[in-house]
């Protein structure tokens, strides 16, 4: 049997309404904060990700789907969206206008070990603000993200926040952390022994027992921030408090991408197992310049769709109620039936029908199997009387109503 490749999956109709509901909610909320959608390519030059995410990150070192195209150029399936948004921002000189607030949704690709909540193709909804440095912006975007979760009625989320400093204060902290970790070499895992030299901050994020123990007493970045970064961090916390957004400071939190500066954060959720981070992001004030654009302070995040799906699986029925139109009789009855179906669809009602002109019984059976909420029954007698029967499949009741204006009658029933 032909199957999807490991780590890839189909999203079938049973799940799709939940996905669409999440996407529609994101559009509605993000647009109310002034965001517009941007659609970026799935494939980019490999170099873009090397230069943005960082050469010595797990993503670039071992997780990218990188190929040569037919001309021998190295191209990569995007592992995340920020790099492409920044590339587009520079390429199309979007910096000429006011601040840009852009969101995107779509698949990302990382060659990771598949497990619950972790796939090789996964979907993200991301948002990026380019051209604003104020801590008030950081707080507003975090507020927007938490509003998005609360509109989805997601309970048990925690916003964890930290600062990673900047190119002035981070090197000093890195050195101190390196010295501290130097004395702990005996207990660090193999990966982290390498990380101590090139990227000691990443050790703070390691889940292995030796490393967690070793770093429990490590110096904190928050005590090493320069005045500018410290001021920014406290301003973000103040604004969040004013906005009523609860945040927990986590001085051990670092991110797996090199471009972050100042504010970084993660949102975790309860009840979905080990892969419990549903969104992450922060400030990246140097990336636009590093990729060849003008100095542009930025802030962004990405939400993991599959993990949201796991959380909302039990959510209320989101599917549009289905109406089945059962027609039996001669050609004139079928013509009238088609007219009813047409009018309902014009009014946005989801309609199913029978294609084989079967009797009433098999049609009702089909309506039942399709999970129809209402069945409209039109036969020779009804047509002659200018009426149509409406069967409520949930209540098991049936009434006869006027054929004229049936679309309005049905729309009203569905809405209440
Ligand atoms: P993690 O710590 O879970 O590996 P990350 O730090 O690599 O996450 P980001 O690159 O910041 O994650 O991506 C943002 C969000 O995208 C994550 O919080 C998660 O919800 C989702 N995500 C990342 N990688 C995967 C994956 N392989 N499968 C499913 N979702 C993912
Ligand atoms: Mg990861």
CSV table of C-alpha atoms and ligand atoms in Angstrom, one decimal:
chain,number,residue,atom,x,y,z
A,1,UNK,CA,0.0,0.0,0.0
A,2,UNK,CA,1.2,3.5,-0.8
A,3,UNK,CA,1.5,5.6,2.4
A,4,UNK,CA,2.7,9.1,3.3
A,5,UNK,CA,6.3,9.5,4.3
A,6,UNK,CA,7.3,9.3,7.9
A,7,UNK,CA,6.5,12.5,9.8
A,8,UNK,CA,4.0,13.7,7.1
A,9,UNK,CA,0.3,13.4,7.3
A,10,UNK,CA,-3.1,14.1,5.7
A,11,UNK,CA,-5.6,16.4,7.3
A,12,UNK,CA,-8.9,14.7,6.6
A,13,UNK,CA,-12.4,16.3,6.4
A,14,UNK,CA,-13.1,15.1,10.0
A,15,UNK,CA,-10.4,17.5,11.3
A,16,UNK,CA,-10.6,20.2,8.7
A,17,UNK,CA,-13.3,22.3,10.3
A,18,UNK,CA,-11.2,22.7,13.4
A,19,UNK,CA,-8.3,23.8,11.3
A,20,UNK,CA,-10.4,26.3,9.4
A,21,UNK,CA,-11.9,27.6,12.6
A,22,UNK,CA,-8.4,28.2,14.0
A,23,UNK,CA,-7.3,29.9,10.8
A,24,UNK,CA,-10.4,32.1,10.6
A,25,UNK,CA,-10.0,33.1,14.2
A,26,UNK,CA,-6.4,34.1,13.6
A,27,UNK,CA,-7.3,36.2,10.5
A,28,UNK,CA,-10.1,38.0,12.4
A,29,UNK,CA,-8.0,38.8,15.5
A,30,UNK,CA,-4.7,39.6,13.7
A,31,UNK,CA,-6.5,41.9,11.2
A,32,UNK,CA,-8.1,43.7,14.1
A,33,UNK,CA,-4.6,44.6,15.2
A,34,UNK,CA,-3.7,46.0,11.7
A,35,UNK,CA,-2.1,42.9,10.2
A,36,UNK,CA,-2.3,41.8,6.6
A,37,UNK,CA,-1.5,38.4,5.2
A,38,UNK,CA,1.6,37.7,3.2
A,39,UNK,CA,2.1,34.5,1.2
A,40,UNK,CA,5.7,33.4,1.0
A,41,UNK,CA,7.2,30.6,-1.1
A,42,UNK,CA,7.7,27.1,0.3
A,43,UNK,CA,11.2,26.9,-1.1
A,44,UNK,CA,14.0,29.4,-0.7
A,45,UNK,CA,17.8,29.5,-1.3
A,46,UNK,CA,19.5,27.5,1.5
A,47,UNK,CA,21.7,30.5,2.2
A,48,UNK,CA,18.7,32.5,3.5
A,49,UNK,CA,18.2,30.1,6.4
A,50,UNK,CA,21.9,29.7,7.1
A,51,UNK,CA,22.3,33.4,7.4
A,52,UNK,CA,19.1,34.0,9.5
A,53,UNK,CA,18.5,31.0,11.7
A,54,UNK,CA,22.3,30.6,12.3
A,55,UNK,CA,24.8,28.0,11.1
A,56,UNK,CA,25.2,26.3,14.5
A,57,UNK,CA,21.6,25.7,15.3
A,58,UNK,CA,19.8,22.3,15.3
A,59,UNK,CA,17.6,23.5,12.5
A,60,UNK,CA,20.4,24.3,10.1
A,61,UNK,CA,22.8,21.6,11.2
A,62,UNK,CA,20.5,18.7,11.0
A,63,UNK,CA,16.8,19.4,10.4
A,64,UNK,CA,16.6,21.1,7.0
A,65,UNK,CA,15.3,19.5,3.8
A,66,UNK,CA,17.9,20.7,1.5
A,67,UNK,CA,18.2,19.7,-2.2
A,68,UNK,CA,20.0,20.7,-5.4
A,69,UNK,CA,17.7,21.8,-8.1
A,70,UNK,CA,18.3,20.9,-11.7
A,71,UNK,CA,20.9,23.7,-12.1
A,72,UNK,CA,22.8,22.6,-9.0
A,73,UNK,CA,21.6,25.4,-6.8
A,74,UNK,CA,21.0,24.5,-3.2
A,75,UNK,CA,17.4,25.1,-2.2
A,76,UNK,CA,15.6,24.3,1.1
A,77,UNK,CA,12.0,23.6,2.1
A,78,UNK,CA,11.3,26.4,4.6
A,79,UNK,CA,11.8,25.3,8.2
A,80,UNK,CA,10.1,28.5,9.5
A,81,UNK,CA,8.6,31.7,8.1
A,82,UNK,CA,10.4,34.6,9.6
A,83,UNK,CA,13.4,34.4,7.3
A,84,UNK,CA,11.2,34.5,4.2
A,85,UNK,CA,9.1,37.4,5.5
A,86,UNK,CA,12.3,39.4,6.2
A,87,UNK,CA,13.6,38.5,2.7
A,88,UNK,CA,10.4,39.7,1.1
A,89,UNK,CA,10.5,42.9,3.2
A,90,UNK,CA,13.9,43.8,2.0
A,91,UNK,CA,13.4,42.6,-1.6
A,92,UNK,CA,10.2,44.6,-2.1
A,93,UNK,CA,11.5,47.6,0.0
A,94,UNK,CA,8.5,47.4,2.3
A,95,UNK,CA,10.5,49.6,4.7
A,96,UNK,CA,9.7,52.5,2.5
A,97,UNK,CA,6.2,52.5,4.0
A,98,UNK,CA,4.8,52.7,7.6
A,99,UNK,CA,5.5,49.8,9.9
A,100,UNK,CA,4.6,46.4,8.4
A,101,UNK,CA,2.4,44.0,10.3
A,102,UNK,CA,2.4,40.7,8.3
A,103,UNK,CA,0.9,37.3,9.1
A,104,UNK,CA,1.2,34.0,7.3
A,105,UNK,CA,0.0,30.4,7.6
A,106,UNK,CA,1.2,27.3,6.0
A,107,UNK,CA,3.4,24.2,6.2
A,108,UNK,CA,7.0,24.2,7.5
A,109,UNK,CA,9.5,21.3,7.1
A,110,UNK,CA,12.0,20.0,9.6
A,111,UNK,CA,13.7,16.6,9.6
A,112,UNK,CA,13.0,15.8,13.3
A,113,UNK,CA,12.1,12.6,15.1
A,114,UNK,CA,8.4,12.3,14.7
A,115,UNK,CA,6.3,11.9,17.9
A,116,UNK,CA,3.1,13.2,19.3
A,117,UNK,CA,3.0,17.0,18.5
A,118,UNK,CA,6.1,16.8,16.4
A,119,UNK,CA,6.1,16.1,12.6
A,120,UNK,CA,8.4,16.6,9.7
A,121,UNK,CA,5.8,18.7,7.9
A,122,UNK,CA,3.9,20.9,10.3
A,123,UNK,CA,1.8,24.0,10.0
A,124,UNK,CA,2.5,27.3,11.6
A,125,UNK,CA,0.5,30.5,11.8
A,126,UNK,CA,3.0,33.3,12.2
A,127,UNK,CA,2.9,37.1,12.7
A,128,UNK,CA,5.8,39.6,12.2
A,129,UNK,CA,5.9,43.3,12.9
A,130,UNK,CA,8.8,45.1,11.1
A,131,UNK,CA,9.8,48.7,12.0
A,132,UNK,CA,8.8,49.3,15.6
A,133,UNK,CA,11.1,49.2,18.6
A,134,UNK,CA,8.8,50.2,21.4
A,135,UNK,CA,8.2,47.7,24.3
A,136,UNK,CA,4.6,48.7,24.0
A,137,UNK,CA,4.5,46.9,20.7
A,138,UNK,CA,6.0,43.7,22.3
A,139,UNK,CA,3.3,43.8,24.9
A,140,UNK,CA,0.5,44.5,22.4
A,141,UNK,CA,1.5,41.5,20.2
A,142,UNK,CA,1.6,39.2,23.2
A,143,UNK,CA,-1.8,40.5,24.2
A,144,UNK,CA,-3.0,39.7,20.7
A,145,UNK,CA,-1.7,36.2,20.9
A,146,UNK,CA,-3.3,35.5,24.2
A,147,UNK,CA,-6.6,37.1,22.9
A,148,UNK,CA,-6.4,34.6,20.0
A,149,UNK,CA,-6.1,31.7,22.5
A,150,UNK,CA,-8.9,32.9,24.6
A,151,UNK,CA,-11.2,33.4,21.6
A,152,UNK,CA,-10.5,29.7,20.8
A,153,UNK,CA,-11.5,29.0,24.5
A,154,UNK,CA,-8.1,27.4,25.1
A,155,UNK,CA,-7.6,26.9,28.8
A,156,UNK,CA,-4.4,26.2,30.7
A,157,UNK,CA,-2.0,28.3,28.7
A,158,UNK,CA,1.0,30.0,30.3
A,159,UNK,CA,3.0,32.8,28.8
A,160,UNK,CA,6.7,32.5,29.7
A,161,UNK,CA,8.9,35.5,29.0
A,162,UNK,CA,12.6,36.3,29.1
A,163,UNK,CA,15.1,38.6,27.6
A,164,UNK,CA,18.1,37.5,25.6
A,165,UNK,CA,19.8,40.9,25.7
A,166,UNK,CA,21.5,42.4,22.7
A,167,UNK,CA,24.9,42.4,21.0
A,168,UNK,CA,26.2,44.7,23.7
A,169,UNK,CA,25.3,42.7,26.8
A,170,UNK,CA,24.9,39.1,25.6
A,171,UNK,CA,28.7,38.4,24.9
A,172,UNK,CA,29.6,39.2,28.5
A,173,UNK,CA,26.9,36.9,29.8
A,174,UNK,CA,28.0,34.2,27.3
A,175,UNK,CA,31.5,34.3,28.7
A,176,UNK,CA,30.4,34.1,32.2
A,177,UNK,CA,28.1,31.2,31.4
A,178,UNK,CA,30.9,29.5,29.5
A,179,UNK,CA,33.1,29.8,32.6
A,180,UNK,CA,30.4,28.4,34.8
A,181,UNK,CA,29.7,25.5,32.5
A,182,UNK,CA,33.4,24.8,32.2
A,183,UNK,CA,33.3,23.5,35.7
A,184,UNK,CA,30.4,21.2,35.0
A,185,UNK,CA,31.8,19.3,32.0
A,186,UNK,CA,31.6,16.0,33.9
A,187,UNK,CA,27.8,16.0,33.9
A,188,UNK,CA,26.9,17.6,30.5
A,189,UNK,CA,25.6,15.5,27.7
A,190,UNK,CA,27.7,15.0,24.6
A,191,UNK,CA,25.8,17.6,22.5
A,192,UNK,CA,26.1,20.2,25.3
A,193,UNK,CA,29.9,19.6,25.6
A,194,UNK,CA,30.1,21.0,22.1
A,195,UNK,CA,27.5,23.7,22.8
A,196,UNK,CA,29.6,25.1,25.7
A,197,UNK,CA,32.1,26.4,23.2
A,198,UNK,CA,29.9,27.7,20.4
A,199,UNK,CA,26.6,28.4,21.8
A,200,UNK,CA,26.5,28.0,25.7
A,201,UNK,CA,23.0,29.5,26.0
A,202,UNK,CA,21.6,26.5,24.3
A,203,UNK,CA,22.8,24.3,27.2
A,204,UNK,CA,20.1,26.1,29.4
A,205,UNK,CA,17.5,24.6,27.1
A,206,UNK,CA,18.8,21.0,27.2
A,207,UNK,CA,16.3,18.5,28.6
A,208,UNK,CA,18.9,15.8,29.6
A,209,UNK,CA,19.1,15.3,33.4
A,210,UNK,CA,22.8,16.1,33.8
A,211,UNK,CA,22.4,19.3,32.0
A,212,UNK,CA,19.3,20.5,33.8
A,213,UNK,CA,21.1,19.8,37.1
A,214,UNK,CA,24.3,21.5,36.0
A,215,UNK,CA,22.4,24.6,34.9
A,216,UNK,CA,20.1,24.9,37.8
A,217,UNK,CA,22.6,27.3,39.6
A,218,UNK,CA,23.8,29.0,36.4
A,219,UNK,CA,24.1,32.7,36.2
A,220,UNK,CA,21.0,34.4,34.8
A,221,UNK,CA,20.9,36.6,31.7
A,222,UNK,CA,18.5,38.9,33.4
A,223,UNK,CA,21.3,40.0,35.8
A,224,UNK,CA,23.6,40.8,32.9
A,225,UNK,CA,21.3,42.9,30.7
A,226,UNK,CA,22.6,46.4,29.7
A,227,UNK,CA,20.5,49.4,30.9
A,228,UNK,CA,18.7,49.6,27.5
A,229,UNK,CA,17.7,45.9,27.5
A,230,UNK,CA,16.8,45.9,31.2
A,231,UNK,CA,14.6,49.0,30.7
A,232,UNK,CA,12.9,47.4,27.7
A,233,UNK,CA,12.2,44.1,29.5
A,234,UNK,CA,10.7,45.9,32.5
A,235,UNK,CA,8.6,48.1,30.3
A,236,UNK,CA,7.2,45.0,28.5
A,237,UNK,CA,6.3,43.4,31.9
A,238,UNK,CA,4.7,46.7,33.0
A,239,UNK,CA,2.6,47.0,29.8
A,240,UNK,CA,1.5,43.4,30.1
A,241,UNK,CA,0.4,43.9,33.6
A,242,UNK,CA,-1.6,47.0,32.6
A,243,UNK,CA,-3.2,45.0,29.8
A,244,UNK,CA,-4.1,42.3,32.2
A,245,UNK,CA,-1.9,39.7,30.4
A,246,UNK,CA,-0.4,37.3,32.9
A,247,UNK,CA,3.3,36.4,32.2
A,248,UNK,CA,5.8,34.3,34.1
A,249,UNK,CA,9.5,35.3,33.9
A,250,UNK,CA,11.6,32.3,32.9
A,251,UNK,CA,15.2,33.3,33.0
A,252,UNK,CA,16.3,29.9,31.6
A,253,UNK,CA,14.3,30.2,28.4
A,254,UNK,CA,16.4,30.4,25.2
A,255,UNK,CA,15.3,29.9,21.7
A,256,UNK,CA,16.5,27.5,19.0
A,257,UNK,CA,17.1,30.3,16.5
A,258,UNK,CA,20.0,32.7,16.6
A,259,UNK,CA,18.3,35.9,15.5
A,260,UNK,CA,16.5,36.8,18.7
A,261,UNK,CA,17.3,39.8,20.8
A,262,UNK,CA,15.7,41.3,23.9
A,263,UNK,CA,12.2,39.9,24.5
A,264,UNK,CA,11.7,36.2,23.9
A,265,UNK,CA,8.7,34.1,24.9
A,266,UNK,CA,6.9,30.8,24.7
A,267,UNK,CA,3.4,29.8,25.4
A,268,UNK,CA,2.9,26.4,26.9
A,269,UNK,CA,-0.4,24.5,27.3
A,270,UNK,CA,-1.5,21.7,29.6
A,271,UNK,CA,-2.7,18.3,28.5
A,272,UNK,CA,-0.9,17.6,25.2
A,273,UNK,CA,2.1,15.7,26.5
A,274,UNK,CA,5.8,16.5,26.2
A,275,UNK,CA,5.6,18.8,23.2
A,276,UNK,CA,3.6,21.4,25.0
A,277,UNK,CA,4.9,24.6,23.5
A,278,UNK,CA,2.1,25.9,21.3
A,279,UNK,CA,3.7,29.3,20.3
A,280,UNK,CA,7.0,31.0,20.5
A,281,UNK,CA,8.8,34.1,19.3
A,282,UNK,CA,10.3,37.4,20.3
A,283,UNK,CA,12.2,40.4,19.2
A,284,UNK,CA,14.8,40.2,16.4
A,285,UNK,CA,16.2,43.7,16.0
A,286,UNK,CA,19.3,42.8,14.0
A,287,UNK,CA,18.0,40.4,11.4
A,288,UNK,CA,16.8,42.8,8.7
A,289,UNK,CA,20.2,44.5,8.7
A,290,UNK,CA,22.1,41.2,8.8
A,291,UNK,CA,20.3,40.1,5.7
A,292,UNK,CA,21.2,43.4,3.9
A,293,UNK,CA,18.3,45.7,4.7
A,294,UNK,CA,18.2,48.9,6.7
A,295,UNK,CA,18.2,48.9,10.6
A,296,UNK,CA,14.7,47.6,11.4
A,297,UNK,CA,13.6,46.5,14.9
A,298,UNK,CA,11.2,43.6,14.6
A,299,UNK,CA,9.0,41.4,16.8
A,300,UNK,CA,7.2,38.1,15.8
A,301,UNK,CA,5.9,34.7,16.7
A,302,UNK,CA,4.8,31.4,15.3
A,303,UNK,CA,2.0,29.1,16.5
A,304,UNK,CA,2.1,25.3,16.0
A,305,UNK,CA,-1.2,24.2,14.4
A,306,UNK,CA,-1.0,20.5,15.1
A,307,UNK,CA,-0.5,21.2,18.8
A,308,UNK,CA,-3.5,23.6,18.8
A,309,UNK,CA,-5.5,20.8,17.0
A,310,UNK,CA,-4.6,18.4,19.8
A,311,UNK,CA,-5.8,20.9,22.4
A,312,UNK,CA,-9.0,21.7,20.7
A,313,UNK,CA,-9.9,18.2,19.5
A,314,UNK,CA,-12.8,18.0,22.0
A,315,UNK,CA,-14.1,21.4,20.8
A,316,UNK,CA,-17.7,22.0,20.0
A,317,UNK,CA,-19.1,20.8,16.6
A,318,UNK,CA,-17.8,23.3,14.1
A,319,UNK,CA,-19.1,21.7,10.9
A,320,UNK,CA,-21.8,23.7,9.1
A,321,UNK,CA,-25.2,22.0,9.7
A,322,UNK,CA,-26.1,20.0,6.6
A,323,UNK,CA,-29.5,20.1,4.9
A,324,UNK,CA,-30.5,17.1,2.7
A,325,UNK,CA,-33.1,17.7,0.1
A,326,UNK,CA,-35.1,14.5,-0.7
A,327,UNK,CA,-37.1,14.7,-3.9
A,328,UNK,CA,-39.4,12.1,-5.4
A,329,UNK,CA,-41.9,12.3,-8.2
A,330,UNK,CA,-41.8,13.3,-11.9
A,331,UNK,CA,-39.6,15.6,-13.8
A,332,UNK,CA,-41.5,18.7,-12.6
A,333,UNK,CA,-41.0,17.7,-9.0
A,334,UNK,CA,-37.3,17.2,-9.6
A,335,UNK,CA,-37.1,20.6,-11.4
A,336,UNK,CA,-38.7,22.3,-8.4
A,337,UNK,CA,-36.4,20.3,-6.1
A,338,UNK,CA,-33.3,21.6,-8.0
A,339,UNK,CA,-34.7,25.1,-7.6
A,340,UNK,CA,-34.9,24.7,-3.8
A,341,UNK,CA,-31.4,23.3,-3.7
A,342,UNK,CA,-30.1,26.2,-5.8
A,343,UNK,CA,-31.8,28.8,-3.6
A,344,UNK,CA,-30.4,27.2,-0.4
A,345,UNK,CA,-26.9,27.1,-1.8
A,346,UNK,CA,-27.2,30.8,-2.9
A,347,UNK,CA,-27.9,31.5,0.8
A,348,UNK,CA,-24.8,29.7,1.9
A,349,UNK,CA,-26.6,26.6,3.3
A,350,UNK,CA,-24.6,23.3,3.0
A,351,UNK,CA,-26.9,21.0,0.9
A,352,UNK,CA,-26.6,17.4,-0.1
A,353,UNK,CA,-28.9,15.5,-2.4
A,354,UNK,CA,-29.5,12.2,-4.1
A,355,UNK,CA,-28.2,11.8,-7.7
A,356,UNK,CA,-29.9,8.6,-8.7
A,357,UNK,CA,-33.6,9.5,-8.3
A,358,UNK,CA,-34.1,6.8,-5.7
A,359,UNK,CA,-37.2,6.3,-3.6
A,360,UNK,CA,-37.8,8.2,-0.4
A,361,UNK,CA,-36.5,5.5,1.9
A,362,UNK,CA,-33.0,5.2,0.5
A,363,UNK,CA,-32.8,9.0,0.4
A,364,UNK,CA,-33.7,9.3,4.1
A,365,UNK,CA,-31.1,6.6,4.8
A,366,UNK,CA,-28.5,8.5,2.9
A,367,UNK,CA,-29.4,11.8,4.7
A,368,UNK,CA,-28.9,9.9,8.0
A,369,UNK,CA,-25.5,8.6,7.0
A,370,UNK,CA,-24.4,12.0,5.9
A,371,UNK,CA,-25.4,13.3,9.4
A,372,UNK,CA,-27.9,15.8,8.0
A,373,UNK,CA,-29.4,18.2,10.5
A,374,UNK,CA,-32.6,18.8,8.5
A,375,UNK,CA,-34.2,16.9,5.6
A,376,UNK,CA,-36.5,18.7,3.3
A,377,UNK,CA,-39.0,16.4,1.6
A,378,UNK,CA,-40.6,17.4,-1.7
A,379,UNK,CA,-43.0,15.0,-3.5
A,380,UNK,CA,-45.8,15.3,-6.0
A,381,UNK,CA,-48.4,16.2,-3.3
A,382,UNK,CA,-46.3,18.8,-1.7
A,383,UNK,CA,-45.5,20.5,-5.0
A,384,UNK,CA,-49.1,20.5,-5.9
A,385,UNK,CA,-50.0,22.2,-2.6
A,386,UNK,CA,-47.0,24.6,-2.8
A,387,UNK,CA,-45.5,23.2,0.4
A,388,UNK,CA,-42.5,21.2,1.5
A,389,UNK,CA,-41.9,19.0,4.6
A,390,UNK,CA,-39.1,19.8,7.0
A,391,UNK,CA,-37.8,17.0,9.1
A,392,UNK,CA,-35.7,17.9,12.1
A,393,UNK,CA,-33.4,14.9,12.4
A,394,UNK,CA,-32.3,15.7,16.0
A,395,UNK,CA,-35.7,16.3,17.4
A,396,UNK,CA,-37.4,13.7,15.2
A,397,UNK,CA,-40.2,16.1,14.4
A,398,UNK,CA,-41.6,17.0,11.1
A,399,UNK,CA,-43.6,20.1,9.9
A,400,UNK,CA,-45.0,21.2,6.6
A,401,UNK,CA,-44.1,24.7,5.5
A,402,UNK,CA,-44.6,26.9,2.4
A,403,UNK,CA,-42.4,26.2,-0.5
A,404,UNK,CA,-42.1,29.9,-1.2
A,405,UNK,CA,-39.4,31.5,0.9
A,406,UNK,CA,-38.1,28.0,2.0
A,407,UNK,CA,-34.6,29.3,1.9
A,408,UNK,CA,-35.4,32.0,4.5
A,409,UNK,CA,-37.2,29.4,6.7
A,410,UNK,CA,-34.1,27.1,6.6
A,411,UNK,CA,-31.6,29.8,7.2
A,412,UNK,CA,-33.6,30.9,10.3
A,413,UNK,CA,-33.7,27.4,11.6
A,414,UNK,CA,-30.0,26.8,11.2
A,415,UNK,CA,-29.1,30.1,13.0
A,416,UNK,CA,-31.2,29.4,16.1
B,1,LIG,P1,10.2,22.8,20.0
B,1,LIG,O1,10.9,23.3,21.2
B,1,LIG,O2,8.9,22.2,20.2
B,1,LIG,O3,11.1,22.0,19.1
B,1,LIG,P2,10.9,25.2,18.5
B,1,LIG,O4,11.6,26.0,19.5
B,1,LIG,O5,11.8,24.4,17.5
B,1,LIG,O6,9.9,24.2,19.2
B,1,LIG,P3,9.8,27.3,16.9
B,1,LIG,O7,10.8,27.1,15.8
B,1,LIG,O8,9.9,28.5,17.7
B,1,LIG,O9,9.8,26.0,17.7
B,1,LIG,O10,8.4,27.1,16.3
B,1,LIG,C1,7.2,27.7,16.9
B,1,LIG,C2,6.2,26.6,17.2
B,1,LIG,O11,6.0,25.7,16.0
B,1,LIG,C3,6.5,25.6,18.3
B,1,LIG,O12,6.2,26.2,19.5
B,1,LIG,C4,5.6,24.5,18.0
B,1,LIG,O13,4.3,24.7,18.4
B,1,LIG,C5,5.6,24.4,16.5
B,1,LIG,N1,6.6,23.4,16.0
B,1,LIG,C6,7.9,23.5,15.9
B,1,LIG,N2,8.5,22.4,15.4
B,1,LIG,C7,7.4,21.5,15.2
B,1,LIG,C8,7.3,20.2,14.7
B,1,LIG,N3,8.4,19.5,14.2
B,1,LIG,N4,6.1,19.6,14.6
B,1,LIG,C9,5.0,20.3,15.0
B,1,LIG,N5,5.0,21.6,15.5
B,1,LIG,C10,6.2,22.2,15.6
B,2,LIG,MG1,12.5,22.4,17.5
